[in-house]
Coordinates of C-alpha atoms in Angstrom, one line a residue:
M1 CA -36.2 3.1 -15.8
T2 CA -32.9 3.0 -14.0
E3 CA -30.7 6.1 -14.6
A4 CA -27.6 5.4 -16.4
A5 CA -24.4 5.3 -14.3
T6 CA -21.7 8.1 -14.6
F7 CA -18.3 8.3 -13.1
S8 CA -19.8 10.9 -10.7
S9 CA -22.5 8.5 -9.6
L10 CA -19.9 5.8 -9.1
I11 CA -17.9 7.8 -7.1
H12 CA -20.8 8.7 -4.8
E13 CA -21.8 5.1 -4.5
A14 CA -18.4 4.0 -3.7
F15 CA -17.1 6.6 -1.4
I16 CA -19.9 9.0 -0.3
E17 CA -22.8 6.8 0.2
P18 CA -21.1 4.5 2.7
L19 CA -20.4 7.5 5.1
R20 CA -22.5 7.3 8.3
S21 CA -20.6 9.4 10.8
V22 CA -18.4 12.5 10.8
L23 CA -16.0 13.9 13.5
I24 CA -15.3 17.6 13.4
V25 CA -12.0 18.7 15.0
D26 CA -12.3 22.5 15.4
D27 CA -11.3 24.6 18.4
Q28 CA -14.0 27.2 17.7
Y29 CA -17.1 24.8 17.6
P30 CA -19.1 23.8 20.5
T31 CA -18.6 20.4 22.1
W32 CA -21.0 18.3 24.2
E33 CA -18.7 18.6 27.1
E34 CA -19.0 22.4 26.9
I35 CA -22.8 22.5 26.4
L36 CA -23.6 20.3 29.3
N37 CA -20.9 21.8 31.6
S38 CA -22.4 25.2 31.0
K39 CA -25.7 24.0 32.5
I40 CA -24.0 22.8 35.8
V41 CA -24.3 25.2 38.7
G42 CA -21.8 25.3 41.6
D43 CA -18.5 23.7 42.3
A44 CA -19.1 20.8 40.0
Q45 CA -18.8 23.1 37.0
D46 CA -15.4 22.8 35.2
N47 CA -14.4 26.4 35.4
A48 CA -11.5 26.1 33.0
L49 CA -13.8 24.4 30.3
E50 CA -16.5 27.1 30.8
E51 CA -14.0 29.8 30.4
R52 CA -12.7 28.3 27.2
S53 CA -16.2 27.8 25.8
L54 CA -17.1 31.4 26.5
G55 CA -14.1 32.6 24.4
K56 CA -15.2 30.7 21.2
D57 CA -16.4 32.5 18.2
W58 CA -19.7 30.5 18.1
V59 CA -20.7 32.2 21.5
K60 CA -18.9 35.6 21.0
K61 CA -19.9 36.2 17.2
N62 CA -22.4 33.8 15.5
P63 CA -23.2 30.1 15.7
S64 CA -24.4 30.1 12.1
E65 CA -21.3 28.5 10.7
P66 CA -21.1 25.4 12.8
L67 CA -24.8 25.2 12.7
A68 CA -24.9 25.1 8.9
I69 CA -22.2 22.4 8.7
I70 CA -24.0 20.3 11.4
K71 CA -27.3 20.8 9.4
E72 CA -25.6 19.7 6.2
F73 CA -24.5 16.3 7.7
R74 CA -28.0 16.0 9.6
D75 CA -29.9 16.4 6.3
Q76 CA -28.3 13.6 4.5
K77 CA -30.3 10.4 3.9
P78 CA -29.6 8.8 6.3
G79 CA -28.5 11.4 8.6
F80 CA -24.9 11.3 9.9
V81 CA -23.9 10.6 13.5
I82 CA -22.0 13.8 14.4
D83 CA -19.4 14.5 17.0
I84 CA -17.1 17.6 17.7
H85 CA -13.9 17.5 19.3
D86 CA -11.9 20.4 20.6
A87 CA -8.2 19.4 20.2
L88 CA -7.0 22.3 22.3
A89 CA -9.4 21.9 25.2
P90 CA -7.7 21.3 28.6
T91 CA -8.3 17.7 30.1
P92 CA -10.5 17.9 33.3
A93 CA -7.9 16.0 35.4
E94 CA -5.2 18.4 34.7
A95 CA -7.5 21.4 35.0
V96 CA -8.0 20.6 38.7
S97 CA -4.3 20.8 39.3
G98 CA -4.2 24.4 37.7
T99 CA -2.6 23.4 34.5
T100 CA -4.3 23.4 31.1
P101 CA -2.3 21.0 28.8
Q102 CA -3.6 20.4 25.3
E103 CA -4.1 17.0 24.0
S104 CA -1.2 15.7 21.9
A105 CA -1.6 14.6 18.3
S106 CA -0.9 10.9 19.1
E107 CA -3.5 11.0 22.0
L108 CA -5.9 12.6 19.7
A109 CA -5.4 10.2 16.8
S110 CA -5.6 7.2 19.0
H111 CA -9.5 7.8 19.5
L112 CA -10.2 9.1 16.1
H113 CA -11.2 5.7 14.7
Q114 CA -15.0 6.0 15.4
S115 CA -15.8 8.1 12.3
D116 CA -16.0 7.5 8.6
L117 CA -15.2 11.2 7.8
L118 CA -12.9 13.7 9.6
V119 CA -13.3 17.3 9.2
L120 CA -10.1 19.0 10.5
D121 CA -9.7 22.7 11.1
Y122 CA -6.3 23.8 9.9
N123 CA -6.2 26.8 12.1
L124 CA -6.6 25.0 15.5
E125 CA -4.3 27.5 17.3
G126 CA -6.0 30.6 15.7
E127 CA -3.9 33.6 14.4
A128 CA -2.8 34.4 17.9
G129 CA -1.2 31.0 18.4
G130 CA 1.5 31.8 15.8
L131 CA 2.0 28.1 15.0
G132 CA 0.5 28.3 11.5
G133 CA -1.4 24.9 11.4
A134 CA 1.3 22.9 13.1
K135 CA -1.1 21.2 15.4
A136 CA -3.3 20.2 12.4
R137 CA -0.3 18.9 10.5
D138 CA 0.6 16.7 13.5
I139 CA -3.0 15.4 13.7
L140 CA -3.0 14.7 9.9
R141 CA 0.3 12.7 10.1
M142 CA -1.1 10.6 12.9
V143 CA -4.5 10.2 11.1
L144 CA -2.9 8.9 7.9
A145 CA -1.0 6.4 9.9
N146 CA -4.2 5.0 11.5
K147 CA -5.7 2.2 9.6
H148 CA -9.2 3.1 10.5
F149 CA -9.4 6.5 8.7
N150 CA -9.5 7.0 4.9
L151 CA -11.4 10.3 4.3
V152 CA -10.5 13.8 5.5
L153 CA -11.7 17.3 4.7
L154 CA -9.1 19.7 5.7
H155 CA -11.2 23.0 6.6
T156 CA -9.3 26.3 6.6
G157 CA -10.1 30.0 7.0
E158 CA -6.8 31.0 5.3
D159 CA -7.2 32.6 1.9
D160 CA -4.0 30.9 0.5
L161 CA -5.2 27.2 0.1
E162 CA -2.0 26.6 -1.9
K163 CA 0.2 27.5 1.0
V164 CA -1.9 25.3 3.3
M165 CA -1.6 22.3 1.0
T166 CA 2.2 22.8 0.6
E167 CA 2.8 22.8 4.3
C168 CA 0.7 19.6 4.7
L169 CA 2.7 17.8 2.0
V170 CA 5.9 18.9 3.4
S171 CA 4.9 17.4 6.7
L172 CA 4.2 14.1 5.0
M173 CA 7.5 13.8 3.1
Q174 CA 11.2 13.5 3.7
S175 CA 13.3 16.4 2.7
C176 CA 15.6 16.1 -0.4
T177 CA 18.4 17.6 1.4
S178 CA 18.5 14.7 3.9
L179 CA 18.8 12.3 1.1
F180 CA 21.8 14.0 -0.6
D181 CA 24.8 11.7 -0.6
A182 CA 28.5 12.6 0.1
K183 CA 29.1 13.3 -3.7
V184 CA 26.2 15.7 -4.0
Q185 CA 27.1 17.6 -0.8
Q186 CA 30.8 17.9 -2.0
E187 CA 29.7 19.3 -5.3
L188 CA 27.4 21.7 -3.5
A189 CA 30.2 23.0 -1.2
G190 CA 32.1 23.8 -4.4
L191 CA 29.2 25.5 -5.9
D192 CA 28.6 27.5 -2.8
E193 CA 32.1 29.1 -3.1
K194 CA 31.6 30.0 -6.6
L195 CA 28.1 31.6 -5.9
D196 CA 29.5 33.6 -3.1
A197 CA 32.1 34.9 -5.3
L198 CA 29.6 35.8 -7.9
E199 CA 27.4 37.4 -5.4
D200 CA 30.3 39.7 -4.1
E201 CA 31.0 40.6 -7.9
G202 CA 27.2 41.7 -8.0
T203 CA 26.5 39.2 -10.9
F204 CA 24.4 36.8 -8.7
D205 CA 21.3 37.7 -6.4
R206 CA 20.3 34.6 -4.3
S207 CA 17.3 36.5 -3.2
K208 CA 15.7 36.0 -6.6
L209 CA 15.4 32.1 -5.9
R210 CA 11.7 32.5 -5.1
E211 CA 11.1 34.1 -8.5
F212 CA 12.7 31.2 -10.4
F213 CA 11.8 28.4 -8.0
P214 CA 8.4 29.1 -6.2
D215 CA 6.7 26.5 -4.0
D216 CA 4.4 25.2 -6.7
L217 CA 7.4 24.4 -8.9
Y218 CA 9.0 22.6 -5.9
L219 CA 5.9 20.5 -5.8
V220 CA 6.1 19.7 -9.5
I221 CA 9.6 18.2 -9.1
R222 CA 8.6 16.2 -6.0
N223 CA 5.6 14.6 -7.7
P224 CA 6.1 10.7 -7.4
K225 CA 5.0 10.4 -11.1
R226 CA 8.3 12.3 -12.2
S227 CA 11.6 10.3 -11.8
S228 CA 14.6 12.2 -10.7
R229 CA 16.2 11.2 -14.0
E230 CA 13.4 12.9 -15.9
V231 CA 13.6 16.0 -13.8
F232 CA 17.3 16.5 -14.1
G233 CA 17.2 15.6 -17.8
E234 CA 14.6 18.4 -18.5
F235 CA 16.6 20.8 -16.4
M236 CA 19.9 20.2 -18.2
Q237 CA 18.1 20.6 -21.5
G238 CA 16.5 23.9 -20.3
K239 CA 13.0 22.3 -21.0
G240 CA 9.8 22.0 -19.1
P241 CA 9.0 23.9 -16.0
L242 CA 12.6 24.2 -14.8
A243 CA 13.6 26.2 -18.0
A244 CA 13.6 29.5 -16.2
L245 CA 15.9 28.1 -13.4
H246 CA 18.1 26.5 -16.1
G247 CA 18.4 30.0 -17.7
W248 CA 19.2 31.7 -14.6
G249 CA 22.1 29.4 -13.9
A250 CA 23.3 29.6 -17.5
D251 CA 23.3 33.4 -17.4
I252 CA 25.7 33.5 -14.4
G253 CA 28.1 31.1 -16.3
L254 CA 27.3 27.8 -14.9
K255 CA 27.9 24.8 -17.1
G256 CA 28.1 20.9 -16.8
G257 CA 28.3 19.6 -13.4
Q258 CA 28.1 23.0 -11.8
L259 CA 24.7 23.7 -13.7
R260 CA 23.4 20.2 -12.5
S261 CA 24.5 21.1 -8.9
F262 CA 22.5 24.4 -9.2
L263 CA 19.2 22.5 -9.2
H264 CA 20.4 20.6 -6.0
W265 CA 21.3 24.1 -4.7
A266 CA 17.9 25.5 -5.5
I267 CA 16.1 22.5 -3.8
R268 CA 18.3 22.8 -0.7
E269 CA 17.9 26.6 -0.4
S270 CA 14.0 26.1 -0.9
E271 CA 13.9 23.6 1.9
K272 CA 15.9 25.4 4.4
R273 CA 13.2 27.7 5.8
R274 CA 10.9 24.8 6.7
L275 CA 13.6 22.0 7.2
K276 CA 12.2 21.2 10.6
E277 CA 8.6 20.6 9.2
F278 CA 9.6 17.8 7.0
N279 CA 8.8 14.2 8.2
D280 CA 11.4 11.4 8.9
V281 CA 10.1 9.4 6.0
T282 CA 7.8 10.0 3.1
V283 CA 4.4 8.6 3.8
D284 CA 3.6 5.4 1.7
G285 CA 1.7 6.1 -1.4
L286 CA 1.7 10.0 -1.3
S287 CA 0.5 11.6 -4.4
W288 CA -1.4 14.9 -5.0
N289 CA -3.1 17.4 -7.1
A290 CA -2.5 21.2 -6.5
S291 CA -4.5 22.6 -9.5
E292 CA -6.2 26.0 -9.1
D293 CA -9.7 24.3 -9.0
R294 CA -9.1 21.2 -6.9
K295 CA -6.6 20.5 -4.2
W296 CA -6.1 17.0 -2.7
L297 CA -3.5 14.5 -1.5
R298 CA -3.8 10.7 -0.8
T299 CA -1.6 8.3 0.8
A300 CA -2.0 4.5 1.2
K301 CA -4.1 5.0 4.2
G302 CA -6.1 8.1 3.3
F303 CA -7.5 10.7 1.1
V304 CA -7.4 14.5 2.0
A305 CA -9.4 17.3 0.2
F306 CA -8.6 20.9 0.9
V307 CA -11.5 23.3 1.1
K308 CA -12.1 26.9 2.4
K309 CA -14.4 27.6 5.2
G310 CA -17.6 29.5 4.3
P311 CA -20.7 28.8 2.4
G312 CA -20.5 25.5 0.4
D313 CA -21.5 21.9 0.3
L314 CA -18.6 20.0 2.1
L315 CA -19.6 16.5 0.8
K316 CA -20.1 17.8 -2.7
E317 CA -16.5 19.3 -2.3
L318 CA -15.2 16.0 -1.3
Q319 CA -16.9 14.2 -3.9
H320 CA -15.3 16.8 -6.6
A321 CA -11.9 16.0 -5.2
L322 CA -12.4 12.3 -5.4
E323 CA -13.5 12.7 -9.0
D324 CA -10.5 14.8 -9.7
W325 CA -8.4 12.0 -8.3
Q326 CA -9.8 9.5 -10.8
P327 CA -9.7 6.4 -8.9
T328 CA -9.3 3.3 -11.1
P329 CA -12.2 0.8 -11.6
S330 CA -10.2 -1.7 -9.4
R331 CA -10.2 0.9 -6.5
L332 CA -14.0 1.6 -7.1
L333 CA -14.7 -2.1 -6.7
S334 CA -12.6 -2.3 -3.6
A335 CA -14.3 0.5 -2.0
R336 CA -17.6 -1.1 -2.8
Y337 CA -16.5 -4.3 -1.5
R338 CA -15.8 -2.7 1.9
Y339 CA -19.1 -1.1 1.9
A340 CA -20.8 -4.4 1.1
L341 CA -19.2 -6.1 3.9
N342 CA -20.3 -3.4 6.3
S343 CA -23.8 -3.1 5.0
I344 CA -24.7 -6.8 4.3
G345 CA -21.8 -8.6 5.6
V346 CA -23.3 -9.1 9.0
A347 CA -26.3 -10.9 7.6
A348 CA -24.2 -12.8 5.1
E349 CA -21.9 -13.9 8.1
D350 CA -25.0 -15.0 10.0
K351 CA -26.3 -17.1 7.1
S352 CA -22.9 -18.7 6.5
L353 CA -22.5 -19.6 10.2
A354 CA -26.1 -20.9 10.6
K355 CA -25.4 -24.6 10.6
A356 CA -24.2 -25.0 14.1
R357 CA -23.1 -28.7 13.9
L358 CA -20.9 -28.0 10.9
F359 CA -19.0 -25.4 12.7
A360 CA -19.0 -27.3 16.0
Q361 CA -17.0 -29.9 14.0
F362 CA -14.8 -27.1 12.7
Y363 CA -13.9 -26.0 16.4
D364 CA -13.6 -29.7 17.5
G365 CA -10.8 -30.1 14.9
I366 CA -9.1 -26.9 15.9
R367 CA -9.1 -28.0 19.7
E368 CA -8.0 -31.4 18.8
P369 CA -4.5 -31.9 20.6
A370 CA -1.4 -32.5 18.5
R371 CA -0.1 -35.9 17.8
E372 CA 2.2 -37.5 20.2
G373 CA 5.8 -36.6 19.6
I374 CA 5.2 -33.4 17.8
L375 CA 7.5 -30.4 18.6
P376 CA 5.6 -27.5 20.5
E377 CA 6.5 -25.3 17.7
Q378 CA 4.9 -27.7 15.2
A379 CA 1.8 -28.0 17.3
K380 CA 1.4 -24.3 17.3
L381 CA 1.8 -24.1 13.5
S382 CA -0.6 -27.0 13.1
R383 CA -3.3 -25.3 15.0
E384 CA -2.6 -22.0 13.2
F385 CA -3.0 -24.0 9.8
K386 CA -6.4 -25.1 11.0
L387 CA -7.4 -21.7 12.0
K388 CA -6.3 -20.1 8.7
E389 CA -8.2 -22.8 6.8
H390 CA -11.4 -22.0 8.8
V391 CA -10.9 -18.3 8.3
A392 CA -10.4 -18.9 4.4
R393 CA -13.5 -21.0 4.1
Q394 CA -15.5 -18.6 6.1
S395 CA -14.2 -15.6 4.0
E396 CA -15.0 -17.4 0.8
A397 CA -18.5 -18.2 2.0
I398 CA -19.2 -14.6 2.9
A399 CA -17.6 -13.3 -0.3
F400 CA -19.9 -15.7 -2.2
L401 CA -23.0 -14.3 -0.5
I402 CA -22.2 -10.6 -1.4
E403 CA -20.6 -11.1 -4.9
D404 CA -23.8 -10.4 -6.8
E405 CA -23.8 -6.8 -5.4
L406 CA -20.3 -6.3 -6.4
V407 CA -20.8 -7.9 -10.0
S408 CA -23.8 -5.4 -10.3
F409 CA -21.5 -2.6 -9.4
G410 CA -18.9 -3.8 -11.7
E411 CA -21.5 -3.9 -14.6
K412 CA -22.4 -0.1 -13.8
I413 CA -18.6 0.6 -14.1
V414 CA -18.3 -0.9 -17.4
Q415 CA -21.5 0.8 -18.8
A416 CA -20.4 4.2 -17.5
D417 CA -17.0 3.6 -19.0
E418 CA -18.6 2.8 -22.5
A419 CA -20.8 5.9 -22.3
A420 CA -17.7 8.0 -21.4
G421 CA -15.9 6.7 -24.4
D422 CA -13.7 4.1 -22.6
A423 CA -11.9 6.8 -20.5
F424 CA -11.5 4.9 -17.3
A425 CA -8.6 2.6 -18.5
S426 CA -6.5 5.9 -18.5
H427 CA -6.9 6.3 -14.8
Y428 CA -4.4 3.5 -14.4
G429 CA -1.7 5.7 -15.9
V430 CA -0.6 2.6 -17.9
D431 CA 0.0 2.5 -21.6
L432 CA -0.7 -1.2 -22.6
K433 CA -0.2 -0.3 -26.2
D434 CA 3.6 -0.2 -25.5
D435 CA 4.9 -3.7 -25.9
G436 CA 7.4 -3.5 -23.1
V437 CA 4.7 -2.1 -20.7
K438 CA 2.2 -4.8 -21.9
R439 CA 4.6 -7.6 -21.4
D440 CA 5.5 -6.3 -17.8
A441 CA 1.7 -5.9 -17.1
V442 CA 1.2 -9.5 -18.2
N443 CA 4.0 -10.8 -16.0
Q444 CA 2.6 -8.9 -13.0
Y445 CA -0.8 -10.2 -13.6
N446 CA 0.3 -13.8 -13.9
S447 CA 2.3 -13.4 -10.6
Y448 CA -0.7 -11.9 -8.9
V449 CA -3.1 -14.8 -9.9
S450 CA -0.8 -17.6 -9.2
T451 CA 1.1 -16.8 -6.0
L452 CA 0.0 -15.8 -2.5
P453 CA 1.2 -12.7 -0.5
Q454 CA 4.1 -13.4 1.8
K455 CA 4.0 -12.5 5.6
A456 CA 6.8 -11.9 7.8
S457 CA 6.1 -14.7 10.3
D458 CA 7.1 -18.3 10.8
A459 CA 5.5 -20.9 8.5
Q460 CA 5.2 -24.5 7.9
L461 CA 6.9 -25.9 4.6
D462 CA 4.0 -26.4 2.2
S463 CA 3.4 -27.4 -1.4
G464 CA 4.1 -24.6 -3.8
H465 CA 6.8 -23.0 -1.6
I466 CA 9.6 -21.8 -4.0
L467 CA 13.0 -21.9 -2.3
K468 CA 16.4 -20.7 -3.5
Q469 CA 19.9 -22.1 -2.6
A470 CA 22.9 -19.9 -2.0
N471 CA 24.3 -21.0 -5.3
G472 CA 21.4 -19.6 -7.3
D473 CA 19.5 -22.8 -7.7
W474 CA 15.7 -22.6 -7.6
W475 CA 13.4 -25.3 -6.1
I476 CA 9.6 -25.7 -5.7
C477 CA 8.1 -28.1 -3.0
A478 CA 6.2 -30.7 -5.0
T479 CA 4.9 -32.7 -2.1
P480 CA 1.1 -32.7 -1.4
A481 CA 0.1 -30.5 1.6
C482 CA -1.2 -33.5 3.6
D483 CA 2.2 -35.2 3.6
L484 CA 3.9 -32.0 4.9
Q485 CA 1.8 -31.5 8.1
P486 CA 3.6 -32.4 11.3
G487 CA 2.7 -36.0 12.6
Q488 CA 2.2 -37.4 9.2
N489 CA 4.0 -40.5 8.3
T490 CA 7.2 -39.8 6.5
I491 CA 7.6 -40.4 2.8
A492 CA 10.6 -41.8 0.8
F493 CA 12.5 -43.0 4.1
G494 CA 11.8 -45.5 6.7
G495 CA 12.2 -44.8 10.5
D496 CA 10.6 -42.4 12.8
G497 CA 12.6 -39.1 12.4
R498 CA 10.2 -36.9 14.2
S499 CA 11.9 -33.7 13.6
L500 CA 12.6 -34.6 9.8
R501 CA 10.3 -34.0 7.0
P502 CA 11.3 -35.6 3.6
F503 CA 9.8 -33.7 0.6
T504 CA 10.0 -33.8 -3.2
A505 CA 11.8 -30.7 -4.8
M506 CA 11.6 -30.0 -8.4
R507 CA 14.1 -27.8 -10.0
L508 CA 13.2 -24.6 -11.7
V509 CA 15.3 -22.5 -14.0
P510 CA 15.2 -18.7 -14.5
I511 CA 13.6 -17.8 -18.0
K512 CA 14.2 -14.6 -19.8
A513 CA 10.8 -12.9 -20.5
D514 CA 11.8 -12.0 -24.1
D515 CA 12.4 -15.7 -24.8
M516 CA 8.7 -16.6 -23.9
D517 CA 5.6 -16.5 -26.0
S518 CA 1.9 -17.3 -25.4
D519 CA 2.5 -20.9 -26.0
H520 CA 5.2 -21.1 -23.4
I521 CA 3.2 -19.1 -20.8
N522 CA 0.0 -21.4 -21.2
S523 CA 2.0 -24.7 -21.3
G524 CA 1.9 -25.2 -17.6
S525 CA 5.7 -25.5 -17.3
Y526 CA 6.3 -22.0 -16.0
C527 CA 5.5 -19.8 -12.9
F528 CA 5.7 -16.2 -12.3
I529 CA 6.8 -14.8 -8.8
E530 CA 7.8 -11.3 -7.5
D531 CA 11.2 -11.0 -5.9
P532 CA 10.5 -9.5 -2.5
K533 CA 13.6 -7.4 -2.5
T534 CA 13.6 -5.9 -6.1
K535 CA 9.8 -6.3 -6.6
E536 CA 10.5 -7.4 -10.2
V537 CA 8.5 -10.4 -11.5
L538 CA 10.7 -13.4 -12.2
C539 CA 9.8 -16.3 -14.6
L540 CA 10.8 -19.8 -13.6
G541 CA 10.2 -22.9 -15.7
L542 CA 10.9 -26.7 -15.5
R543 CA 13.2 -26.3 -18.5
S544 CA 14.6 -23.6 -20.6
T545 CA 12.7 -22.5 -23.6
A546 CA 15.4 -23.9 -25.8
D547 CA 14.7 -27.5 -24.3
E548 CA 11.1 -26.9 -24.7
T549 CA 11.7 -27.5 -28.5
K550 CA 12.7 -31.2 -27.6
P551 CA 10.0 -33.8 -27.6
A552 CA 10.5 -35.3 -24.1
T553 CA 8.5 -32.5 -22.5
Q554 CA 7.5 -34.5 -19.5
K555 CA 11.0 -35.0 -18.2
V556 CA 11.8 -32.9 -15.3
T557 CA 14.7 -32.8 -12.7
W558 CA 13.6 -33.6 -9.1
R559 CA 15.2 -34.5 -5.9
T560 CA 14.2 -35.8 -2.5
F561 CA 15.2 -33.3 0.3
V562 CA 14.8 -33.5 3.9
A563 CA 13.5 -30.5 6.0
K564 CA 14.8 -30.3 9.4
N565 CA 12.7 -29.0 12.5
Q566 CA 9.6 -30.6 10.7
G567 CA 9.8 -28.1 8.0
L568 CA 9.6 -25.1 10.1
I569 CA 10.4 -21.9 8.2
T570 CA 11.9 -19.2 10.4
D571 CA 13.0 -15.7 9.3
G572 CA 12.4 -16.7 5.7
K573 CA 14.8 -19.7 6.1
C574 CA 14.2 -23.4 6.0
T575 CA 17.0 -25.7 7.1
V576 CA 17.3 -28.6 4.6
I577 CA 19.4 -31.7 4.1
L578 CA 20.4 -32.2 0.5
P579 CA 21.2 -35.9 0.1
R580 CA 24.0 -36.5 -2.4
L581 CA 25.5 -39.9 -3.6
G582 CA 29.3 -40.3 -3.1
D583 CA 31.3 -43.3 -4.4
T584 CA 30.2 -45.6 -1.8
T585 CA 28.1 -43.5 0.7
I586 CA 25.6 -41.0 0.8
E587 CA 26.6 -37.5 1.7
L588 CA 24.2 -35.3 3.8
P589 CA 25.2 -31.6 3.6
E590 CA 22.8 -29.1 5.1
E591 CA 21.8 -25.7 3.8
D592 CA 19.4 -22.8 4.9
L593 CA 17.3 -22.4 1.8
T594 CA 15.5 -19.0 1.3
L595 CA 11.7 -18.8 1.0
V596 CA 11.0 -16.6 -1.8
A597 CA 7.4 -17.2 -2.8
K598 CA 4.3 -19.5 -2.5
L599 CA 2.1 -20.7 -5.5
R600 CA -1.6 -21.0 -4.8
Y601 CA -2.6 -24.5 -4.4
E602 CA -4.1 -25.2 -7.8
Y603 CA -0.8 -23.9 -9.3
A604 CA 1.4 -25.9 -7.0
L605 CA -0.7 -29.0 -7.8
N606 CA 0.2 -28.7 -11.5
F607 CA 4.0 -29.0 -10.6
I608 CA 3.1 -31.9 -8.4
Q609 CA 1.5 -33.8 -11.2
R610 CA 4.5 -33.1 -13.4
V611 CA 6.6 -35.3 -11.0
G612 CA 4.1 -38.1 -11.5
S613 CA 4.2 -37.7 -15.1
S614 CA 8.0 -37.7 -15.2
V615 CA 8.4 -40.9 -13.4
S616 CA 5.7 -42.8 -15.1
R617 CA 6.5 -42.1 -18.7
I618 CA 6.6 -44.9 -21.2
G619 CA 8.9 -45.7 -24.0
L620 CA 11.9 -46.5 -22.0
G621 CA 12.7 -49.6 -23.9
Y622 CA 12.3 -48.4 -27.5
A623 CA 15.2 -48.2 -29.8
A624 CA 16.2 -44.7 -30.9
Y625 CA 16.7 -43.6 -34.6
P626 CA 20.3 -43.4 -35.6
N627 CA 21.8 -39.8 -36.0
E628 CA 21.7 -38.7 -39.7
S629 CA 25.5 -38.6 -39.7
T630 CA 25.7 -42.1 -38.5
A631 CA 23.3 -43.4 -41.0
E632 CA 25.3 -41.9 -43.9

């Protein structure tokens, strides 16, 4: 009988089981270069490397520590591929010239992509180096910017693990001081004068700052889950973790704006001693936990668990940290998806590509030259379109072959969640019982399922593209994709305008989310897109919700526009001619429309069909009932 899944087993299956290799970066562990170099006799031996090797702890003291770690990874089923790197070793080429330069963090990180797990020693320089983990922090910054890495065990011999974690976090975030605007700085200057005067009177002792504002409190207010408004609101009310600091400020007579500036002052003074250690920017997705039992941080590109050197199961410590993070069911599925691609993806890929004649036809179409008269830019985009289509179909085929394994894992998640009392939903940190939160979640979901991600590159005008005019009007391209490709016969107009591409544009109007209910959402008359600047979800409809109460629901507003440059979209702009009737002539003003979003094809097709329904509606010859007022 299969053992029931638990959250712990899901974490192991999603994050630990896929690990196959580990790279240990530690200046006191033996490397292959050192071991092999020690057996070389005569001038061929690298003397600088041998001298460094003989000074390491594993040679001078006891090799049991590195041996135990190596054995731990070797004993896994299957055993790990293990490599050890000395980030402080001199490069052989430079050693010949008599210098012993250390490898830079960027040079090291550039070749740290070959392992699934990085075990990083925090004290690379040793106590004698006096740099206090600076080298390790540099490496950590580079590794978390490397798209190949996602799991790191930061291994340290220091007793104060909280201090180590604080230093690492500081190296990954921008200081608050650097973000203070002119108004805050001016208010601080005034407060500094007052505090100096109070200190001269003996009523204020700035050296007590660490007592009221220790490092752990600094991390509390920097936590991305807490907004600055929430932090300052609690402080001004003398509530929460900042109550003691508020009391200190109140005791020395600070009120109102000066009391508010006192928190800015505490932050600035706390950051002063390590201002140079901060990063230029805050790393994307940075969050952390610094509890007594577990210490970890994560970013958009990595997860770091902090552990002390000594006896202990490193992989178990990593798993406990991952469990404490509480990844959502969606993240578990995503991690398992990556594993499935690596483990069975090759076989699935081979199976999907086995039909040689089929894919020969694909490639023949890709190599097919552009039609005569097509602009070079359009020919390039046309080939890119074919390649994207090929990749999309191939990805779909591979995903189809591995989806059963992912469905099975998804079932385990649901079963484990039920056994745990439906606790996994809380991992999202979202309260869907709140009506406002629920409505926003529905809007985001609708946008996700109906629109495609946008890329900052040139594109070809396509069905489903949503464009915005400078005057605020919204339009959706409602012409089938096949009629928009370069070289196709033009629609709506005669002639052979090779650089012009007519298309049907249907007007959309912004809708207030509060005016919509489920009947509106599922009517097919609306779409949900994310504003690329504000990241807010916008609802756009064919008509306002008020107009939806009228019976002529098929009527829409559409126009024939003409895209220049064969519909080439550059820097998010598409140059369009907007034909407009004058008294006796047609006016042809031009405008650069802004590309905001693109609907998936099945959602775009719904709007294309609306144009057909609008122009083919019957009943145009019927007589209307008289108005009630007229009938009287």
